[in-house]
Amino acid sequence: MRKDALGSLLKRTIPAVLLAGILASGAVVPAPAGMAPTRAAAASIAAASAPAGADEEPQSWLLKWREPAQAHELRGTRVLRRQSEAAEIWLVQPADRGADASAWLARLQSEPGVEYVHPNERVHILASAAAAPYAADDPELAKQSYLKQIGALEAWKTVRKQTNLTIAIVDTGIDLDHPDLKRNLVPGTNFVAPNKPPEDDNGHGTSVAGVIAAAGNNRLGVSGILWEAKLMPIKALDSLGDGTERDLGEAILYAVRHGARIVVLSVGLNRYSPYMLDIVNYAESKGVLLIAAAGNDGVIQGNKAAVKYPAAYPTVLGVGGVKTDNTPDPRSNPGPEVDLAAPWHVYTTAMGGRYKQEEGTSMAAPQVAAAAALVLARYPALETYQVRELLRQTAKDIGPSGLDAKSGYGLLQVNKAVTMTAKSDRFEPNGSRTSAKGLPSGKQITALLAGGSDMDWYTYDAPYNGTITLDFEELIPEGSATPPVRLAHYSGDKLQAAAETKLGSRVVEFKVKKGKQAFLIQYMNSETDQKLPYLMTATFNMAPDSYEQNDKSYEAYTLQPRSQSITGSFHQLADRDWYAVTFTQGGTLSLRVTTDTVRIDSELAVQQAGQTLMSYDEEREGEPEQSPVLTVSPGKYYIRIHNAISTEASPTVGAYTLKMDYVPKYVDPNEPNDKYYEALMTTSGTEYVGVIGSASDVDWFQIRLSQASVVDMNLFNVPSGKKMKLEAYDKKQKLVFAQSTGSSGTLQAANKVLQPGVYYIKLTANAAFDKQYYRFKMKADPLVAGFRDISRHWARDAIAEMSRLDIVSGTGPYTFEPERPITRAEAVAMTVKAYKPIIAGMPTTVRFKDLDGDHWAYGAISKAVQKGWIRGFPDGTFHPEQPVTRAEMALMIGYADQVQPVPPIGNPFKDVGRTHWAAPMLNALKLKGVISGTGDQAYKPGKKAGRAEFTTILYRVYRQ
């Protein structure tokens, strides 16, 4: 529970700066409601007994219902007036004037449906002479377009300075003499050069400071978002912008110890640090708000980019960058830890009293810091988590609805943050699985259980198998009983596990599989009417990978001696993954490690058993590590992978891939075959492998053919830089042909016609190789009627006879393609060759839109059309390349053979009705015994006819 006692809060009065803001604005501006018990709520309660810019006590209060339908009678309350035009707002006061106003207000604010209750303050007409200007007169203001983009100009109408708290800038220091900054500076410190002032020697810190609080309305330079402020320069980075983690931590602690309420950290690193987490948590416990830049590596690191630390810690506001058109800048690091976005480009202060354009998330983060300061100027009693929540809720959604990895909750809107009211639970409605809201990873959220019947459902997309930890914190007054709350985990529709928070236990772990998970938060007691604000953070940890436990060399996971890729992870502190592989033959080994996140800096190490460990870590975080090509001998080797981002690296959400390329020194399985009489007998279609073991090595293979055949020989997979030669000899050792791979590493000796007999293939190379097999394959097809693809085909005899009669021909070198659909042009050409039609009288010119006179089949098509064997299409086309159907085939051949169609009495085939357009001819050919149906008496008239099928039917009709 929070340590702040509600009782002490009730005694506080509204700070003067809040009252001054209310009066200067000329309007009543409510403090954020619905976060009870909160300092904002306490401030409103305190207003019941404290002056509000005047000596008299307020006599009434304004109460707003979230929805008109939620309005109901209020015990002990007198309703003076109702206003329902813009919203349901009641003017109320205690029914008993002697009642305890503080207790009455506390009860009202806990009523279901009440959005806020605040004093009905007196307002005053603003005299123009006395009113302070809100438009700054700084001459370079026009160059600061980002101020309008985030609503700062509009916010200045309400509040524009913050001198009641200190903002610490942990950076390279600040130009302490800059005329636009020095009046807003307070003493700081220098961790780089102790005992020296925190003077900027880089320029970065000065630019950050100008964004926050370059003096406004001073007729000089630019204006910060805060016109007046208290900036504390803390130099933790040197002139190159570098620093140590210790100095960064000490700088934050210094800021906390010296009263800073806000700390700006436009710095970052990829490494998670438990030390820095402790610092961050300490600052949060002291009410200090930390705001940090997300990083600028989105383009360079691509999909490996991640939000930098400290921006990625749960309670630090992580800030990304947007372009002038309100779209996320691609250079801004994306991730689930991004809370808000602000403009990437700014015009700000520079060293030497100058000004310049600057860019990056380093310039976006200070905009959010200044906005937080203005929020605290308006509502000084807010807790840090409430400031974060108000900034998130008032941001402008510029990406996918809700939270997204590039802009978080949206673009910073300062004007709304200093005027609008925060919802008590921005996740509502989420009372069912279907209305569940996404739970951000690694970021603290604020929500509310409104009573025993309220259920809060959330979803979480787990990136891997692992554990999701829910850190749950009830926000209840000190001394109050802790109500037991149930946290349940669902996967699909099935309850996986549940736990109860009691006796101070607030951390619950759930094991999950990769993918979407659901969580339910609810009271154990469904009868309670108590409202329970709470904070919750969901963090994810990787499950052990499938090779664990392998943290020591003697626990090394055994790998097979072959090329392979394995994927592992670092699921625990100082995780080191060891692998062992035993090589039975020598060769070469190459290792490469890649990762999917910049939060891993892979180190690769390898050693032969009993030898020295050799490590390779040359590249930066997220980049691949590569070993040189290592020569290995038979024996055992160890490989170690670990995250070198830190000596004792913390568990990391991400994976690495180890790719192992092992090239053994191969032994030729065909030896001895160095002489032609030792040649290895080959079989058609079988692949053979070999090596050239020495410069004089020759590999011989033998081919035996029982009949004239077409032979193809393929030699491939020759190592780069090597050339091989293939020579073919007959049985008398007479050279038949020769061919070389050249630099391509492959050769194809295709369509070699060889007569029956014995042949020898000789393979040689220009240099020896034994770390890669060459591959050799021979395919021999017997020649039938000049074709290599019909020897075993069912239509072989018909094709051979029609080829002998010069009626059909092939489609390429020694090929007939019997199963390919026959085209209209091919079918007509075959038919005309078979029947040799004579055109009586003067030939008629045949014209089709898609058939030129020089088409190879034009003459045949012209004759067939004039004889009436085939027609064109109604649109004047012929479609010579269109396949012929089985029905068209029957008609074309039947008409050419002058077969008379016979109208059928019944259906000639199961799928051809007696009224089918081709039924008479199909019936006639069936009666002649030329065609028949399939086994089920179907003909399939619309099916495409193959070249073999057409040739066979033509042959049957032709020979009758």
JSON list of N, CA, C and O in Angstrom, two decimals, residues 40-68:
[
{"chain": "A", "resi": 40, "resn": "ALA", "atom": "N", "xyz": [-4.36, 14.50, -5.64]},
{"chain": "A", "resi": 40, "resn": "ALA", "atom": "CA", "xyz": [-5.28, 15.42, -6.31]},
{"chain": "A", "resi": 40, "resn": "ALA", "atom": "C", "xyz": [-6.63, 15.39, -5.63]},
{"chain": "A", "resi": 40, "resn": "ALA", "atom": "O", "xyz": [-7.27, 16.42, -5.39]},
{"chain": "A", "resi": 41, "resn": "ALA", "atom": "N", "xyz": [-7.10, 14.18, -5.32]},
{"chain": "A", "resi": 41, "resn": "ALA", "atom": "CA", "xyz": [-8.37, 14.07, -4.64]},
{"chain": "A", "resi": 41, "resn": "ALA", "atom": "C", "xyz": [-8.29, 14.70, -3.27]},
{"chain": "A", "resi": 41, "resn": "ALA", "atom": "O", "xyz": [-9.20, 15.40, -2.82]},
{"chain": "A", "resi": 42, "resn": "ALA", "atom": "N", "xyz": [-7.16, 14.46, -2.59]},
{"chain": "A", "resi": 42, "resn": "ALA", "atom": "CA", "xyz": [-7.00, 15.04, -1.27]},
{"chain": "A", "resi": 42, "resn": "ALA", "atom": "C", "xyz": [-7.00, 16.55, -1.33]},
{"chain": "A", "resi": 42, "resn": "ALA", "atom": "O", "xyz": [-7.52, 17.23, -0.44]},
{"chain": "A", "resi": 43, "resn": "ALA", "atom": "N", "xyz": [-6.42, 17.10, -2.39]},
{"chain": "A", "resi": 43, "resn": "ALA", "atom": "CA", "xyz": [-6.42, 18.56, -2.53]},
{"chain": "A", "resi": 43, "resn": "ALA", "atom": "C", "xyz": [-7.83, 19.09, -2.67]},
{"chain": "A", "resi": 43, "resn": "ALA", "atom": "O", "xyz": [-8.18, 20.15, -2.10]},
{"chain": "A", "resi": 44, "resn": "SER", "atom": "N", "xyz": [-8.66, 18.39, -3.42]},
{"chain": "A", "resi": 44, "resn": "SER", "atom": "CA", "xyz": [-10.05, 18.82, -3.57]},
{"chain": "A", "resi": 44, "resn": "SER", "atom": "C", "xyz": [-10.78, 18.73, -2.25]},
{"chain": "A", "resi": 44, "resn": "SER", "atom": "O", "xyz": [-11.58, 19.60, -1.88]},
{"chain": "A", "resi": 45, "resn": "ILE", "atom": "N", "xyz": [-10.50, 17.63, -1.51]},
{"chain": "A", "resi": 45, "resn": "ILE", "atom": "CA", "xyz": [-11.14, 17.49, -0.21]},
{"chain": "A", "resi": 45, "resn": "ILE", "atom": "C", "xyz": [-10.68, 18.60, 0.73]},
{"chain": "A", "resi": 45, "resn": "ILE", "atom": "O", "xyz": [-11.47, 19.21, 1.46]},
{"chain": "A", "resi": 46, "resn": "ALA", "atom": "N", "xyz": [-9.38, 18.88, 0.68]},
{"chain": "A", "resi": 46, "resn": "ALA", "atom": "CA", "xyz": [-8.85, 19.91, 1.56]},
{"chain": "A", "resi": 46, "resn": "ALA", "atom": "C", "xyz": [-9.46, 21.26, 1.27]},
{"chain": "A", "resi": 46, "resn": "ALA", "atom": "O", "xyz": [-9.55, 22.12, 2.15]},
{"chain": "A", "resi": 47, "resn": "ALA", "atom": "N", "xyz": [-9.89, 21.46, 0.04]},
{"chain": "A", "resi": 47, "resn": "ALA", "atom": "CA", "xyz": [-10.48, 22.74, -0.33]},
{"chain": "A", "resi": 47, "resn": "ALA", "atom": "C", "xyz": [-11.75, 23.02, 0.46]},
{"chain": "A", "resi": 47, "resn": "ALA", "atom": "O", "xyz": [-12.18, 24.17, 0.58]},
{"chain": "A", "resi": 48, "resn": "ALA", "atom": "N", "xyz": [-12.36, 22.00, 1.03]},
{"chain": "A", "resi": 48, "resn": "ALA", "atom": "CA", "xyz": [-13.57, 22.21, 1.81]},
{"chain": "A", "resi": 48, "resn": "ALA", "atom": "C", "xyz": [-13.30, 23.04, 3.05]},
{"chain": "A", "resi": 48, "resn": "ALA", "atom": "O", "xyz": [-14.20, 23.71, 3.56]},
{"chain": "A", "resi": 49, "resn": "SER", "atom": "N", "xyz": [-12.07, 22.99, 3.54]},
{"chain": "A", "resi": 49, "resn": "SER", "atom": "CA", "xyz": [-11.79, 23.73, 4.77]},
{"chain": "A", "resi": 49, "resn": "SER", "atom": "C", "xyz": [-10.65, 24.71, 4.61]},
{"chain": "A", "resi": 49, "resn": "SER", "atom": "O", "xyz": [-10.15, 25.23, 5.58]},
{"chain": "A", "resi": 50, "resn": "ALA", "atom": "N", "xyz": [-10.25, 24.98, 3.36]},
{"chain": "A", "resi": 50, "resn": "ALA", "atom": "CA", "xyz": [-9.13, 25.88, 3.14]},
{"chain": "A", "resi": 50, "resn": "ALA", "atom": "C", "xyz": [-9.55, 27.02, 2.24]},
{"chain": "A", "resi": 50, "resn": "ALA", "atom": "O", "xyz": [-10.45, 26.89, 1.43]},
{"chain": "A", "resi": 51, "resn": "PRO", "atom": "N", "xyz": [-8.89, 28.16, 2.34]},
{"chain": "A", "resi": 51, "resn": "PRO", "atom": "CA", "xyz": [-9.22, 29.31, 1.49]},
{"chain": "A", "resi": 51, "resn": "PRO", "atom": "C", "xyz": [-8.96, 28.95, 0.04]},
{"chain": "A", "resi": 51, "resn": "PRO", "atom": "O", "xyz": [-8.06, 28.22, -0.28]},
{"chain": "A", "resi": 52, "resn": "ALA", "atom": "N", "xyz": [-9.78, 29.50, -0.84]},
{"chain": "A", "resi": 52, "resn": "ALA", "atom": "CA", "xyz": [-9.64, 29.28, -2.28]},
{"chain": "A", "resi": 52, "resn": "ALA", "atom": "C", "xyz": [-9.50, 30.62, -2.97]},
{"chain": "A", "resi": 52, "resn": "ALA", "atom": "O", "xyz": [-10.28, 31.00, -3.80]},
{"chain": "A", "resi": 53, "resn": "GLY", "atom": "N", "xyz": [-8.51, 31.36, -2.60]},
{"chain": "A", "resi": 53, "resn": "GLY", "atom": "CA", "xyz": [-8.30, 32.66, -3.19]},
{"chain": "A", "resi": 53, "resn": "GLY", "atom": "C", "xyz": [-9.14, 33.73, -2.50]},
{"chain": "A", "resi": 53, "resn": "GLY", "atom": "O", "xyz": [-9.17, 34.86, -2.93]},
{"chain": "A", "resi": 54, "resn": "ALA", "atom": "N", "xyz": [-9.83, 33.38, -1.46]},
{"chain": "A", "resi": 54, "resn": "ALA", "atom": "CA", "xyz": [-10.66, 34.35, -0.72]},
{"chain": "A", "resi": 54, "resn": "ALA", "atom": "C", "xyz": [-10.76, 33.87, 0.71]},
{"chain": "A", "resi": 54, "resn": "ALA", "atom": "O", "xyz": [-10.36, 32.76, 1.05]},
{"chain": "A", "resi": 55, "resn": "ASP", "atom": "N", "xyz": [-11.30, 34.69, 1.60]},
{"chain": "A", "resi": 55, "resn": "ASP", "atom": "CA", "xyz": [-11.37, 34.35, 3.01]},
{"chain": "A", "resi": 55, "resn": "ASP", "atom": "C", "xyz": [-12.56, 33.47, 3.35]},
{"chain": "A", "resi": 55, "resn": "ASP", "atom": "O", "xyz": [-12.58, 32.84, 4.40]},
{"chain": "A", "resi": 56, "resn": "GLU", "atom": "N", "xyz": [-13.57, 33.43, 2.49]},
{"chain": "A", "resi": 56, "resn": "GLU", "atom": "CA", "xyz": [-14.77, 32.68, 2.84]},
{"chain": "A", "resi": 56, "resn": "GLU", "atom": "C", "xyz": [-14.69, 31.25, 2.31]},
{"chain": "A", "resi": 56, "resn": "GLU", "atom": "O", "xyz": [-14.08, 30.96, 1.30]},
{"chain": "A", "resi": 57, "resn": "GLU", "atom": "N", "xyz": [-15.32, 30.35, 3.05]},
{"chain": "A", "resi": 57, "resn": "GLU", "atom": "CA", "xyz": [-15.31, 28.94, 2.71]},
{"chain": "A", "resi": 57, "resn": "GLU", "atom": "C", "xyz": [-16.32, 28.67, 1.61]},
{"chain": "A", "resi": 57, "resn": "GLU", "atom": "O", "xyz": [-17.42, 29.20, 1.62]},
{"chain": "A", "resi": 58, "resn": "PRO", "atom": "N", "xyz": [-16.00, 27.80, 0.64]},
{"chain": "A", "resi": 58, "resn": "PRO", "atom": "CA", "xyz": [-16.98, 27.46, -0.40]},
{"chain": "A", "resi": 58, "resn": "PRO", "atom": "C", "xyz": [-18.22, 26.82, 0.22]},
{"chain": "A", "resi": 58, "resn": "PRO", "atom": "O", "xyz": [-18.12, 26.01, 1.14]},
{"chain": "A", "resi": 59, "resn": "GLN", "atom": "N", "xyz": [-19.38, 27.20, -0.31]},
{"chain": "A", "resi": 59, "resn": "GLN", "atom": "CA", "xyz": [-20.63, 26.72, 0.24]},
{"chain": "A", "resi": 59, "resn": "GLN", "atom": "C", "xyz": [-21.23, 25.58, -0.57]},
{"chain": "A", "resi": 59, "resn": "GLN", "atom": "O", "xyz": [-22.20, 24.97, -0.14]},
{"chain": "A", "resi": 60, "resn": "SER", "atom": "N", "xyz": [-20.70, 25.29, -1.76]},
{"chain": "A", "resi": 60, "resn": "SER", "atom": "CA", "xyz": [-21.24, 24.23, -2.60]},
{"chain": "A", "resi": 60, "resn": "SER", "atom": "C", "xyz": [-20.13, 23.61, -3.45]},
{"chain": "A", "resi": 60, "resn": "SER", "atom": "O", "xyz": [-19.04, 24.16, -3.54]},
{"chain": "A", "resi": 61, "resn": "TRP", "atom": "N", "xyz": [-20.48, 22.47, -4.02]},
{"chain": "A", "resi": 61, "resn": "TRP", "atom": "CA", "xyz": [-19.50, 21.71, -4.81]},
{"chain": "A", "resi": 61, "resn": "TRP", "atom": "C", "xyz": [-20.12, 21.25, -6.13]},
{"chain": "A", "resi": 61, "resn": "TRP", "atom": "O", "xyz": [-21.35, 21.03, -6.19]},
{"chain": "A", "resi": 62, "resn": "LEU", "atom": "N", "xyz": [-19.28, 21.12, -7.14]},
{"chain": "A", "resi": 62, "resn": "LEU", "atom": "CA", "xyz": [-19.72, 20.62, -8.44]},
{"chain": "A", "resi": 62, "resn": "LEU", "atom": "C", "xyz": [-19.41, 19.12, -8.54]},
{"chain": "A", "resi": 62, "resn": "LEU", "atom": "O", "xyz": [-18.26, 18.70, -8.36]},
{"chain": "A", "resi": 63, "resn": "LEU", "atom": "N", "xyz": [-20.43, 18.32, -8.82]},
{"chain": "A", "resi": 63, "resn": "LEU", "atom": "CA", "xyz": [-20.28, 16.86, -8.94]},
{"chain": "A", "resi": 63, "resn": "LEU", "atom": "C", "xyz": [-20.65, 16.45, -10.36]},
{"chain": "A", "resi": 63, "resn": "LEU", "atom": "O", "xyz": [-21.74, 16.80, -10.84]},
{"chain": "A", "resi": 64, "resn": "LYS", "atom": "N", "xyz": [-19.76, 15.70, -11.02]},
{"chain": "A", "resi": 64, "resn": "LYS", "atom": "CA", "xyz": [-20.03, 15.24, -12.38]},
{"chain": "A", "resi": 64, "resn": "LYS", "atom": "C", "xyz": [-20.15, 13.72, -12.41]},
{"chain": "A", "resi": 64, "resn": "LYS", "atom": "O", "xyz": [-19.34, 13.00, -11.84]},
{"chain": "A", "resi": 65, "resn": "TRP", "atom": "N", "xyz": [-21.23, 13.25, -13.07]},
{"chain": "A", "resi": 65, "resn": "TRP", "atom": "CA", "xyz": [-21.42, 11.82, -13.29]},
{"chain": "A", "resi": 65, "resn": "TRP", "atom": "C", "xyz": [-20.76, 11.44, -14.62]},
{"chain": "A", "resi": 65, "resn": "TRP", "atom": "O", "xyz": [-20.83, 12.18, -15.59]},
{"chain": "A", "resi": 66, "resn": "ARG", "atom": "N", "xyz": [-20.12, 10.26, -14.66]},
{"chain": "A", "resi": 66, "resn": "ARG", "atom": "CA", "xyz": [-19.47, 9.82, -15.90]},
{"chain": "A", "resi": 66, "resn": "ARG", "atom": "C", "xyz": [-20.48, 9.64, -17.02]},
{"chain": "A", "resi": 66, "resn": "ARG", "atom": "O", "xyz": [-20.25, 10.03, -18.16]},
{"chain": "A", "resi": 67, "resn": "GLU", "atom": "N", "xyz": [-21.62, 9.06, -16.68]},
{"chain": "A", "resi": 67, "resn": "GLU", "atom": "CA", "xyz": [-22.71, 8.88, -17.63]},
{"chain": "A", "resi": 67, "resn": "GLU", "atom": "C", "xyz": [-24.01, 9.30, -16.96]},
{"chain": "A", "resi": 67, "resn": "GLU", "atom": "O", "xyz": [-24.21, 9.02, -15.77]},
{"chain": "A", "resi": 68, "resn": "PRO", "atom": "N", "xyz": [-24.94, 9.97, -17.67]},
{"chain": "A", "resi": 68, "resn": "PRO", "atom": "CA", "xyz": [-26.21, 10.38, -17.06]},
{"chain": "A", "resi": 68, "resn": "PRO", "atom": "C", "xyz": [-26.97, 9.21, -16.45]},
{"chain": "A", "resi": 68, "resn": "PRO", "atom": "O", "xyz": [-27.62, 9.36, -15.41]}
]
